[in-house]
Amino acid sequence: IEVVNGAGTQPSSDVWLLTKGAPETIRGLLKDDSIPKNYDDVARYHMRLGQRVLALAYRKTGVPPSLISQLKEKERSQMERDLLFAGFLVLDCPLKPDSRRVIKELRATGHHVKMITGDAVLTATEVAKQVGIIGRARKERKGNSSVIMYEVRAVDHFTTGENESGEDDVSPSSSEFAFVPLYEDQGGTMGTIAFVSSNFPVVCEMVTNNEMAVSVTGEVLTKLAIIAVQSEKRIAMPGQNTYIDPKTVLLHPAAQKVLQKIVPLVSVFARHAPRQKEAVIAALNGNGSVTLMCGDGTND
């Protein structure tokens, strides 16, 4: 968020508010009549090309420059509302020349390579394809060389494929989540796989055979962790409501137990904050892996 006194070289009688961010985040801050009908389609189009997309928005505050101090006293949520959509900023970040070669060498020597990033799922998935983190499907299977991308998502009232074998699901409310095809042209919700323990061996086999690859956002991982911890606390302290801090819940033993079953299946961890990246590494190590993480950012 940025508050500016006018624009250009001419003095202004009004203070402008400018903001930028992820398209899905900014969308919720926009006035309905300023959102183009193709807003989501355009953002997804560029993300699917592996480009970074930022949404830009603004509004006049109605406050003269002489009273700008009043704006600084307001909460951010009071300021960032009823914004007007200004457009998308699309950034193309070319791969480093040796990235694909290095990842190919790692995979050839038996290493499993995963991506953990703050980028959007579509952007991260395309980059993962380009560098070889997501491989090509075995052509002899079903005559198709395209890996089907799935995303673990929170879904509403999903019941198909529930566990009928009597086995415990990965989480007490696992029917609230599902493996959903990432691209509409790969089956949409018709190809959805229930997020239950009985399906995990099948998903694991498909991932091993490069028939599917899985992505998940930090938000969904946090939701899974909260449900796991809530379940444990209900059993230990029935009838009591205990606050669960979303910033630390991912490192809770109950949450880690769930994550340790999930992270081996995932190739792309998208929209992850530093604390969520840490939890993924902890889950991989807790699952018996020896993990090396490298990155180019300060939080890495």
PDB file of C-alpha atoms in Angstrom:
ATOM      1  CA  ILE A   1       0.000   0.000   0.000  1.00  0.00           C
ATOM      2  CA  GLU A   2       1.213   3.503  -0.814  1.00  0.00           C
ATOM      3  CA  VAL A   3      -0.388   6.876  -0.182  1.00  0.00           C
ATOM      4  CA  VAL A   4       0.706   9.617  -2.564  1.00  0.00           C
ATOM      5  CA  ASN A   5       0.044  13.308  -2.761  1.00  0.00           C
ATOM      6  CA  GLY A   6      -1.161  13.693  -6.299  1.00  0.00           C
ATOM      7  CA  ALA A   7       0.370  12.299  -9.462  1.00  0.00           C
ATOM      8  CA  GLY A   8       2.601  13.708 -12.168  1.00  0.00           C
ATOM      9  CA  THR A   9       3.999  17.209 -11.984  1.00  0.00           C
ATOM     10  CA  GLN A  10       0.777  19.042 -11.188  1.00  0.00           C
ATOM     11  CA  PRO A  11      -0.252  19.598  -7.555  1.00  0.00           C
ATOM     12  CA  SER A  12      -3.345  17.660  -6.508  1.00  0.00           C
ATOM     13  CA  SER A  13      -6.284  18.559  -4.305  1.00  0.00           C
ATOM     14  CA  ASP A  14      -6.696  14.901  -3.369  1.00  0.00           C
ATOM     15  CA  VAL A  15      -4.518  12.165  -1.880  1.00  0.00           C
ATOM     16  CA  TRP A  16      -4.409   8.932  -3.888  1.00  0.00           C
ATOM     17  CA  LEU A  17      -4.029   5.426  -2.500  1.00  0.00           C
ATOM     18  CA  LEU A  18      -2.114   2.916  -4.632  1.00  0.00           C
ATOM     19  CA  THR A  19      -1.712  -0.800  -3.950  1.00  0.00           C
ATOM     20  CA  LYS A  20      -0.441  -3.945  -5.622  1.00  0.00           C
ATOM     21  CA  GLY A  21      -0.511  -7.643  -4.822  1.00  0.00           C
ATOM     22  CA  ALA A  22      -1.562 -11.132  -5.834  1.00  0.00           C
ATOM     23  CA  PRO A  23      -4.566 -11.037  -8.210  1.00  0.00           C
ATOM     24  CA  GLU A  24      -6.670 -13.230  -5.912  1.00  0.00           C
ATOM     25  CA  THR A  25      -5.936 -10.931  -2.957  1.00  0.00           C
ATOM     26  CA  ILE A  26      -6.499  -7.628  -4.739  1.00  0.00           C
ATOM     27  CA  ARG A  27      -9.728  -8.915  -6.297  1.00  0.00           C
ATOM     28  CA  GLY A  28     -11.388  -8.931  -2.880  1.00  0.00           C
ATOM     29  CA  LEU A  29     -10.489  -5.265  -2.365  1.00  0.00           C
ATOM     30  CA  LEU A  30     -11.936  -3.987  -5.655  1.00  0.00           C
ATOM     31  CA  LYS A  31     -15.285  -2.360  -6.346  1.00  0.00           C
ATOM     32  CA  ASP A  32     -17.452  -4.890  -8.135  1.00  0.00           C
ATOM     33  CA  ASP A  33     -18.064  -2.660 -11.145  1.00  0.00           C
ATOM     34  CA  SER A  34     -14.336  -2.150 -11.719  1.00  0.00           C
ATOM     35  CA  ILE A  35     -13.531  -5.873 -12.095  1.00  0.00           C
ATOM     36  CA  PRO A  36     -13.342  -6.895 -15.780  1.00  0.00           C
ATOM     37  CA  LYS A  37     -15.226 -10.051 -16.727  1.00  0.00           C
ATOM     38  CA  ASN A  38     -11.989 -11.637 -17.898  1.00  0.00           C
ATOM     39  CA  TYR A  39     -10.010 -10.670 -14.769  1.00  0.00           C
ATOM     40  CA  ASP A  40      -9.393 -14.241 -13.618  1.00  0.00           C
ATOM     41  CA  ASP A  41      -8.882 -15.611 -17.139  1.00  0.00           C
ATOM     42  CA  VAL A  42      -6.188 -13.050 -17.986  1.00  0.00           C
ATOM     43  CA  ALA A  43      -4.351 -13.565 -14.691  1.00  0.00           C
ATOM     44  CA  ARG A  44      -4.430 -17.354 -15.082  1.00  0.00           C
ATOM     45  CA  TYR A  45      -3.303 -17.133 -18.712  1.00  0.00           C
ATOM     46  CA  HIS A  46      -0.092 -15.336 -17.800  1.00  0.00           C
ATOM     47  CA  MET A  47       0.529 -17.457 -14.702  1.00  0.00           C
ATOM     48  CA  ARG A  48       0.198 -20.594 -16.790  1.00  0.00           C
ATOM     49  CA  LEU A  49       3.049 -19.267 -18.941  1.00  0.00           C
ATOM     50  CA  GLY A  50       5.226 -19.145 -15.847  1.00  0.00           C
ATOM     51  CA  GLN A  51       4.998 -15.360 -15.528  1.00  0.00           C
ATOM     52  CA  ARG A  52       4.634 -13.443 -12.266  1.00  0.00           C
ATOM     53  CA  VAL A  53       1.433 -11.420 -12.149  1.00  0.00           C
ATOM     54  CA  LEU A  54       0.663  -8.500  -9.856  1.00  0.00           C
ATOM     55  CA  ALA A  55      -2.683  -6.721  -9.786  1.00  0.00           C
ATOM     56  CA  LEU A  56      -2.583  -2.920  -9.502  1.00  0.00           C
ATOM     57  CA  ALA A  57      -5.352  -0.856  -7.933  1.00  0.00           C
ATOM     58  CA  TYR A  58      -6.050   2.659  -6.653  1.00  0.00           C
ATOM     59  CA  ARG A  59      -8.614   5.134  -5.398  1.00  0.00           C
ATOM     60  CA  LYS A  60      -8.872   8.760  -4.452  1.00  0.00           C
ATOM     61  CA  THR A  61      -9.206   9.113  -0.701  1.00  0.00           C
ATOM     62  CA  GLY A  62     -11.187  12.358  -0.753  1.00  0.00           C
ATOM     63  CA  VAL A  63      -8.684  13.811   1.729  1.00  0.00           C
ATOM     64  CA  PRO A  64      -6.668  16.938   0.850  1.00  0.00           C
ATOM     65  CA  PRO A  65      -2.877  16.784   1.222  1.00  0.00           C
ATOM     66  CA  SER A  66      -3.018  19.086   4.234  1.00  0.00           C
ATOM     67  CA  LEU A  67      -4.896  16.388   6.187  1.00  0.00           C
ATOM     68  CA  ILE A  68      -2.810  13.383   5.095  1.00  0.00           C
ATOM     69  CA  SER A  69      -1.871  12.704   8.730  1.00  0.00           C
ATOM     70  CA  GLN A  70      -5.465  11.560   9.305  1.00  0.00           C
ATOM     71  CA  LEU A  71      -4.977   8.721   6.846  1.00  0.00           C
ATOM     72  CA  LYS A  72      -1.914   7.437   8.655  1.00  0.00           C
ATOM     73  CA  GLU A  73      -4.013   6.883  11.779  1.00  0.00           C
ATOM     74  CA  LYS A  74      -6.428   4.524  10.000  1.00  0.00           C
ATOM     75  CA  GLU A  75      -6.153   0.741   9.833  1.00  0.00           C
ATOM     76  CA  ARG A  76      -4.963  -0.727   6.564  1.00  0.00           C
ATOM     77  CA  SER A  77      -8.270  -2.555   6.148  1.00  0.00           C
ATOM     78  CA  GLN A  78     -10.079   0.786   6.253  1.00  0.00           C
ATOM     79  CA  MET A  79      -7.916   2.152   3.475  1.00  0.00           C
ATOM     80  CA  GLU A  80      -7.670  -0.819   1.132  1.00  0.00           C
ATOM     81  CA  ARG A  81     -11.313  -1.092   0.097  1.00  0.00           C
ATOM     82  CA  ASP A  82     -13.513  -0.028  -2.812  1.00  0.00           C
ATOM     83  CA  LEU A  83     -10.440   0.150  -5.034  1.00  0.00           C
ATOM     84  CA  LEU A  84     -10.452   0.642  -8.790  1.00  0.00           C
ATOM     85  CA  PHE A  85      -8.628  -1.916 -10.922  1.00  0.00           C
ATOM     86  CA  ALA A  86      -5.743  -0.361 -12.867  1.00  0.00           C
ATOM     87  CA  GLY A  87      -4.370  -3.432 -14.639  1.00  0.00           C
ATOM     88  CA  PHE A  88      -1.923  -6.300 -14.299  1.00  0.00           C
ATOM     89  CA  LEU A  89       1.838  -6.018 -14.084  1.00  0.00           C
ATOM     90  CA  VAL A  90       3.276  -9.106 -15.801  1.00  0.00           C
ATOM     91  CA  LEU A  91       6.898 -10.029 -15.152  1.00  0.00           C
ATOM     92  CA  ASP A  92       8.827 -12.587 -17.169  1.00  0.00           C
ATOM     93  CA  CYS A  93      11.755 -14.072 -15.235  1.00  0.00           C
ATOM     94  CA  PRO A  94      14.029 -16.163 -17.503  1.00  0.00           C
ATOM     95  CA  LEU A  95      15.500 -19.317 -16.028  1.00  0.00           C
ATOM     96  CA  LYS A  96      19.149 -19.436 -15.092  1.00  0.00           C
ATOM     97  CA  PRO A  97      21.106 -21.241 -17.845  1.00  0.00           C
ATOM     98  CA  ASP A  98      22.196 -24.174 -15.680  1.00  0.00           C
ATOM     99  CA  SER A  99      18.991 -24.755 -13.675  1.00  0.00           C
ATOM    100  CA  ARG A 100      17.579 -27.536 -15.819  1.00  0.00           C
ATOM    101  CA  ARG A 101      20.946 -29.323 -16.085  1.00  0.00           C
ATOM    102  CA  VAL A 102      21.522 -29.272 -12.323  1.00  0.00           C
ATOM    103  CA  ILE A 103      18.037 -30.606 -11.548  1.00  0.00           C
ATOM    104  CA  LYS A 104      18.445 -33.322 -14.191  1.00  0.00           C
ATOM    105  CA  GLU A 105      21.690 -34.413 -12.520  1.00  0.00           C
ATOM    106  CA  LEU A 106      20.048 -34.451  -9.082  1.00  0.00           C
ATOM    107  CA  ARG A 107      17.134 -36.560 -10.293  1.00  0.00           C
ATOM    108  CA  ALA A 108      19.500 -38.906 -12.150  1.00  0.00           C
ATOM    109  CA  THR A 109      21.390 -39.600  -8.908  1.00  0.00           C
ATOM    110  CA  GLY A 110      18.258 -40.559  -6.977  1.00  0.00           C
ATOM    111  CA  HIS A 111      17.423 -37.228  -5.370  1.00  0.00           C
ATOM    112  CA  HIS A 112      13.831 -36.006  -5.106  1.00  0.00           C
ATOM    113  CA  VAL A 113      13.578 -32.332  -6.064  1.00  0.00           C
ATOM    114  CA  LYS A 114      10.748 -30.122  -4.843  1.00  0.00           C
ATOM    115  CA  MET A 115       9.939 -26.438  -5.229  1.00  0.00           C
ATOM    116  CA  ILE A 116       8.890 -24.253  -2.286  1.00  0.00           C
ATOM    117  CA  THR A 117       8.003 -20.726  -3.367  1.00  0.00           C
ATOM    118  CA  GLY A 118       5.903 -17.678  -2.679  1.00  0.00           C
ATOM    119  CA  ASP A 119       4.703 -17.636  -6.298  1.00  0.00           C
ATOM    120  CA  ALA A 120       1.194 -18.586  -7.400  1.00  0.00           C
ATOM    121  CA  VAL A 121       0.413 -22.255  -8.072  1.00  0.00           C
ATOM    122  CA  LEU A 122       0.097 -21.843 -11.850  1.00  0.00           C
ATOM    123  CA  THR A 123       3.316 -19.843 -12.132  1.00  0.00           C
ATOM    124  CA  ALA A 124       5.281 -22.214  -9.918  1.00  0.00           C
ATOM    125  CA  THR A 125       3.957 -25.289 -11.712  1.00  0.00           C
ATOM    126  CA  GLU A 126       4.989 -24.005 -15.126  1.00  0.00           C
ATOM    127  CA  VAL A 127       8.480 -23.110 -13.896  1.00  0.00           C
ATOM    128  CA  ALA A 128       8.740 -26.550 -12.266  1.00  0.00           C
ATOM    129  CA  LYS A 129       7.938 -28.096 -15.644  1.00  0.00           C
ATOM    130  CA  GLN A 130      10.499 -25.949 -17.429  1.00  0.00           C
ATOM    131  CA  VAL A 131      13.349 -26.878 -15.082  1.00  0.00           C
ATOM    132  CA  GLY A 132      12.412 -30.559 -14.908  1.00  0.00           C
ATOM    133  CA  ILE A 133      11.145 -30.800 -11.322  1.00  0.00           C
ATOM    134  CA  ILE A 134       7.962 -32.163 -12.873  1.00  0.00           C
ATOM    135  CA  GLY A 135       8.965 -34.799 -15.418  1.00  0.00           C
ATOM    136  CA  ARG A 136       7.226 -36.143 -18.471  1.00  0.00           C
ATOM    137  CA  ALA A 137       4.809 -39.027 -18.168  1.00  0.00           C
ATOM    138  CA  ARG A 138       5.816 -42.435 -19.383  1.00  0.00           C
ATOM    139  CA  LYS A 139       4.463 -42.594 -22.935  1.00  0.00           C
ATOM    140  CA  GLU A 140       3.715 -46.287 -22.751  1.00  0.00           C
ATOM    141  CA  ARG A 141       1.024 -45.578 -20.148  1.00  0.00           C
ATOM    142  CA  LYS A 142      -2.297 -44.656 -21.769  1.00  0.00           C
ATOM    143  CA  GLY A 143      -0.389 -43.225 -24.737  1.00  0.00           C
ATOM    144  CA  ASN A 144      -0.181 -39.847 -23.029  1.00  0.00           C
ATOM    145  CA  SER A 145       3.047 -37.939 -22.372  1.00  0.00           C
ATOM    146  CA  SER A 146       1.373 -35.191 -20.326  1.00  0.00           C
ATOM    147  CA  VAL A 147       1.576 -35.281 -16.541  1.00  0.00           C
ATOM    148  CA  ILE A 148      -1.778 -34.372 -14.977  1.00  0.00           C
ATOM    149  CA  MET A 149      -1.310 -31.618 -12.425  1.00  0.00           C
ATOM    150  CA  TYR A 150      -3.364 -31.798  -9.247  1.00  0.00           C
ATOM    151  CA  GLU A 151      -3.720 -29.326  -6.420  1.00  0.00           C
ATOM    152  CA  VAL A 152      -4.749 -30.136  -2.859  1.00  0.00           C
ATOM    153  CA  ARG A 153      -7.679 -27.825  -2.198  1.00  0.00           C
ATOM    154  CA  ALA A 154     -10.252 -27.172   0.462  1.00  0.00           C
ATOM    155  CA  VAL A 155     -13.609 -28.114  -1.042  1.00  0.00           C
ATOM    156  CA  ASP A 156     -17.215 -27.751   0.086  1.00  0.00           C
ATOM    157  CA  HIS A 157     -19.347 -30.817   0.833  1.00  0.00           C
ATOM    158  CA  PHE A 158     -17.050 -33.252  -0.979  1.00  0.00           C
ATOM    159  CA  THR A 159     -18.217 -36.816  -0.281  1.00  0.00           C
ATOM    160  CA  THR A 160     -17.220 -38.982  -3.273  1.00  0.00           C
ATOM    161  CA  GLY A 161     -14.610 -41.630  -2.502  1.00  0.00           C
ATOM    162  CA  GLU A 162     -14.922 -41.686   1.266  1.00  0.00           C
ATOM    163  CA  ASN A 163     -12.949 -44.301   3.144  1.00  0.00           C
ATOM    164  CA  GLU A 164     -15.190 -47.343   3.614  1.00  0.00           C
ATOM    165  CA  SER A 165     -12.463 -49.768   4.698  1.00  0.00           C
ATOM    166  CA  GLY A 166     -12.456 -48.679   8.318  1.00  0.00           C
ATOM    167  CA  GLU A 167      -8.999 -47.114   8.067  1.00  0.00           C
ATOM    168  CA  ASP A 168      -8.278 -43.777   9.691  1.00  0.00           C
ATOM    169  CA  ASP A 169      -8.177 -40.843   7.299  1.00  0.00           C
ATOM    170  CA  VAL A 170      -5.151 -38.552   7.177  1.00  0.00           C
ATOM    171  CA  SER A 171      -7.070 -35.958   9.173  1.00  0.00           C
ATOM    172  CA  PRO A 172     -10.402 -36.089  11.035  1.00  0.00           C
ATOM    173  CA  SER A 173     -12.012 -33.785   8.490  1.00  0.00           C
ATOM    174  CA  SER A 174     -10.135 -34.963   5.427  1.00  0.00           C
ATOM    175  CA  SER A 175     -13.362 -35.004   3.383  1.00  0.00           C
ATOM    176  CA  GLU A 176     -13.111 -31.201   3.390  1.00  0.00           C
ATOM    177  CA  PHE A 177     -10.071 -31.526   1.100  1.00  0.00           C
ATOM    178  CA  ALA A 178      -9.427 -33.158  -2.265  1.00  0.00           C
ATOM    179  CA  PHE A 179      -6.879 -33.591  -5.035  1.00  0.00           C
ATOM    180  CA  VAL A 180      -8.360 -31.421  -7.800  1.00  0.00           C
ATOM    181  CA  PRO A 181      -7.013 -31.141 -11.384  1.00  0.00           C
ATOM    182  CA  LEU A 182      -5.183 -27.829 -11.651  1.00  0.00           C
ATOM    183  CA  TYR A 183      -6.222 -27.142 -15.233  1.00  0.00           C
ATOM    184  CA  GLU A 184      -9.809 -27.154 -16.443  1.00  0.00           C
ATOM    185  CA  ASP A 185      -8.766 -28.893 -19.672  1.00  0.00           C
ATOM    186  CA  GLN A 186      -7.478 -31.852 -17.646  1.00  0.00           C
ATOM    187  CA  GLY A 187     -10.823 -32.878 -16.237  1.00  0.00           C
ATOM    188  CA  GLY A 188     -11.782 -30.092 -13.848  1.00  0.00           C
ATOM    189  CA  THR A 189     -13.680 -31.274 -10.791  1.00  0.00           C
ATOM    190  CA  MET A 190     -14.719 -34.445 -12.649  1.00  0.00           C
ATOM    191  CA  GLY A 191     -11.222 -35.816 -12.061  1.00  0.00           C
ATOM    192  CA  THR A 192     -11.217 -35.012  -8.345  1.00  0.00           C
ATOM    193  CA  ILE A 193      -9.666 -37.582  -5.984  1.00  0.00           C
ATOM    194  CA  ALA A 194     -10.869 -37.691  -2.395  1.00  0.00           C
ATOM    195  CA  PHE A 195      -8.277 -36.730   0.206  1.00  0.00           C
ATOM    196  CA  VAL A 196      -8.580 -39.904   2.290  1.00  0.00           C
ATOM    197  CA  SER A 197      -6.045 -42.467   3.448  1.00  0.00           C
ATOM    198  CA  SER A 198      -7.397 -45.237   1.220  1.00  0.00           C
ATOM    199  CA  ASN A 199      -6.534 -43.140  -1.852  1.00  0.00           C
ATOM    200  CA  PHE A 200      -2.989 -42.289  -0.819  1.00  0.00           C
ATOM    201  CA  PRO A 201      -1.352 -45.500  -2.162  1.00  0.00           C
ATOM    202  CA  VAL A 202      -2.986 -44.845  -5.549  1.00  0.00           C
ATOM    203  CA  VAL A 203      -1.842 -41.206  -5.566  1.00  0.00           C
ATOM    204  CA  CYS A 204       1.661 -42.269  -4.513  1.00  0.00           C
ATOM    205  CA  GLU A 205       1.854 -44.785  -7.374  1.00  0.00           C
ATOM    206  CA  MET A 206       0.645 -42.218  -9.912  1.00  0.00           C
ATOM    207  CA  VAL A 207       3.212 -39.687  -8.674  1.00  0.00           C
ATOM    208  CA  THR A 208       5.990 -42.312  -8.829  1.00  0.00           C
ATOM    209  CA  ASN A 209       5.000 -43.216 -12.404  1.00  0.00           C
ATOM    210  CA  ASN A 210       4.916 -39.534 -13.450  1.00  0.00           C
ATOM    211  CA  GLU A 211       1.230 -39.823 -14.273  1.00  0.00           C
ATOM    212  CA  MET A 212       0.357 -36.991 -11.908  1.00  0.00           C
ATOM    213  CA  ALA A 213       2.119 -34.274  -9.933  1.00  0.00           C
ATOM    214  CA  VAL A 214       0.739 -32.519  -6.871  1.00  0.00           C
ATOM    215  CA  SER A 215       0.860 -28.913  -5.683  1.00  0.00           C
ATOM    216  CA  VAL A 216      -0.400 -27.295  -2.496  1.00  0.00           C
ATOM    217  CA  THR A 217      -0.518 -23.786  -1.090  1.00  0.00           C
ATOM    218  CA  GLY A 218       0.668 -22.695   2.333  1.00  0.00           C
ATOM    219  CA  GLU A 219      -2.887 -21.710   3.202  1.00  0.00           C
ATOM    220  CA  VAL A 220      -4.196 -25.239   2.641  1.00  0.00           C
ATOM    221  CA  LEU A 221      -1.324 -26.803   4.575  1.00  0.00           C
ATOM    222  CA  THR A 222      -2.138 -24.492   7.477  1.00  0.00           C
ATOM    223  CA  LYS A 223      -5.828 -25.460   7.354  1.00  0.00           C
ATOM    224  CA  LEU A 224      -4.890 -29.148   7.451  1.00  0.00           C
ATOM    225  CA  ALA A 225      -2.589 -28.488  10.402  1.00  0.00           C
ATOM    226  CA  ILE A 226      -5.253 -26.577  12.338  1.00  0.00           C
ATOM    227  CA  ILE A 227      -7.792 -29.378  11.844  1.00  0.00           C
ATOM    228  CA  ALA A 228      -5.270 -31.976  13.046  1.00  0.00           C
ATOM    229  CA  VAL A 229      -4.407 -29.978  16.172  1.00  0.00           C
ATOM    230  CA  GLN A 230      -8.074 -29.190  16.897  1.00  0.00           C
ATOM    231  CA  SER A 231      -8.876 -32.893  16.734  1.00  0.00           C
ATOM    232  CA  GLU A 232      -6.112 -33.770  19.177  1.00  0.00           C
ATOM    233  CA  LYS A 233      -7.189 -31.057  21.601  1.00  0.00           C
ATOM    234  CA  ARG A 234     -10.844 -32.166  21.424  1.00  0.00           C
ATOM    235  CA  ILE A 235      -9.773 -35.654  22.425  1.00  0.00           C
ATOM    236  CA  ALA A 236      -7.454 -34.439  25.199  1.00  0.00           C
ATOM    237  CA  MET A 237      -9.705 -31.645  26.465  1.00  0.00           C
ATOM    238  CA  PRO A 238     -13.320 -32.306  25.403  1.00  0.00           C
ATOM    239  CA  GLY A 239     -15.679 -29.367  25.619  1.00  0.00           C
ATOM    240  CA  GLN A 240     -12.915 -26.759  25.743  1.00  0.00           C
ATOM    241  CA  ASN A 241     -12.178 -24.240  23.019  1.00  0.00           C
ATOM    242  CA  THR A 242      -8.454 -23.640  22.763  1.00  0.00           C
ATOM    243  CA  TYR A 243      -6.916 -20.920  20.599  1.00  0.00           C
ATOM    244  CA  ILE A 244      -4.604 -22.254  17.883  1.00  0.00           C
ATOM    245  CA  ASP A 245      -2.016 -19.845  16.516  1.00  0.00           C
ATOM    246  CA  PRO A 246      -1.828 -20.264  12.701  1.00  0.00           C
ATOM    247  CA  LYS A 247       1.725 -18.910  12.780  1.00  0.00           C
ATOM    248  CA  THR A 248       3.035 -21.799  14.876  1.00  0.00           C
ATOM    249  CA  VAL A 249       0.507 -24.577  14.304  1.00  0.00           C
ATOM    250  CA  LEU A 250       2.481 -26.168  11.452  1.00  0.00           C
ATOM    251  CA  LEU A 251       5.270 -27.240  13.824  1.00  0.00           C
ATOM    252  CA  HIS A 252       2.865 -28.807  16.334  1.00  0.00           C
ATOM    253  CA  PRO A 253       3.496 -32.597  16.643  1.00  0.00           C
ATOM    254  CA  ALA A 254      -0.079 -33.419  15.557  1.00  0.00           C
ATOM    255  CA  ALA A 255       0.277 -31.176  12.505  1.00  0.00           C
ATOM    256  CA  GLN A 256       3.680 -32.595  11.629  1.00  0.00           C
ATOM    257  CA  LYS A 257       2.251 -36.126  11.774  1.00  0.00           C
ATOM    258  CA  VAL A 258      -0.241 -35.167   9.060  1.00  0.00           C
ATOM    259  CA  LEU A 259       2.278 -33.200   6.982  1.00  0.00           C
ATOM    260  CA  GLN A 260       4.716 -36.104   6.991  1.00  0.00           C
ATOM    261  CA  LYS A 261       2.133 -38.141   5.040  1.00  0.00           C
ATOM    262  CA  ILE A 262       1.448 -35.369   2.556  1.00  0.00           C
ATOM    263  CA  VAL A 263       4.766 -33.699   1.682  1.00  0.00           C
ATOM    264  CA  PRO A 264       6.332 -36.739  -0.037  1.00  0.00           C
ATOM    265  CA  LEU A 265       3.523 -36.605  -2.614  1.00  0.00           C
ATOM    266  CA  VAL A 266       3.934 -32.895  -3.394  1.00  0.00           C
ATOM    267  CA  SER A 267       6.247 -31.494  -6.070  1.00  0.00           C
ATOM    268  CA  VAL A 268       5.286 -27.809  -5.833  1.00  0.00           C
ATOM    269  CA  PHE A 269       4.618 -25.917  -2.604  1.00  0.00           C
ATOM    270  CA  ALA A 270       3.206 -22.554  -3.754  1.00  0.00           C
ATOM    271  CA  ARG A 271       2.250 -19.328  -1.968  1.00  0.00           C
ATOM    272  CA  HIS A 272       4.378 -20.352   1.022  1.00  0.00           C
ATOM    273  CA  ALA A 273       5.553 -17.890   3.663  1.00  0.00           C
ATOM    274  CA  PRO A 274       8.899 -18.494   5.429  1.00  0.00           C
ATOM    275  CA  ARG A 275       7.301 -20.246   8.437  1.00  0.00           C
ATOM    276  CA  GLN A 276       5.419 -22.571   6.067  1.00  0.00           C
ATOM    277  CA  LYS A 277       8.621 -23.377   4.195  1.00  0.00           C
ATOM    278  CA  GLU A 278      10.218 -24.272   7.519  1.00  0.00           C
ATOM    279  CA  ALA A 279       7.351 -26.634   8.342  1.00  0.00           C
ATOM    280  CA  VAL A 280       7.718 -28.442   5.017  1.00  0.00           C
ATOM    281  CA  ILE A 281      11.431 -29.029   5.662  1.00  0.00           C
ATOM    282  CA  ALA A 282      10.654 -30.240   9.192  1.00  0.00           C
ATOM    283  CA  ALA A 283       8.061 -32.684   7.830  1.00  0.00           C
ATOM    284  CA  LEU A 284      10.460 -34.047   5.203  1.00  0.00           C
ATOM    285  CA  ASN A 285      13.159 -34.580   7.822  1.00  0.00           C
ATOM    286  CA  GLY A 286      10.640 -36.064  10.242  1.00  0.00           C
ATOM    287  CA  ASN A 287       9.605 -38.495   7.542  1.00  0.00           C
ATOM    288  CA  GLY A 288      13.140 -39.904   7.389  1.00  0.00           C
ATOM    289  CA  SER A 289      14.520 -37.841   4.531  1.00  0.00           C
ATOM    290  CA  VAL A 290      17.837 -36.019   4.564  1.00  0.00           C
ATOM    291  CA  THR A 291      16.920 -32.615   3.185  1.00  0.00           C
ATOM    292  CA  LEU A 292      19.004 -29.876   1.611  1.00  0.00           C
ATOM    293  CA  MET A 293      17.326 -26.533   0.938  1.00  0.00           C
ATOM    294  CA  CYS A 294      18.796 -23.774  -1.178  1.00  0.00           C
ATOM    295  CA  GLY A 295      17.343 -20.466  -2.317  1.00  0.00           C
ATOM    296  CA  ASP A 296      18.139 -16.977  -3.505  1.00  0.00           C
ATOM    297  CA  GLY A 297      16.136 -14.943  -0.986  1.00  0.00           C
ATOM    298  CA  THR A 298      16.839 -13.640   2.495  1.00  0.00           C
ATOM    299  CA  ASN A 299      14.126 -15.794   4.067  1.00  0.00           C
ATOM    300  CA  ASP A 300      15.650 -18.881   2.398  1.00  0.00           C
TER     301      ASP A 300
END
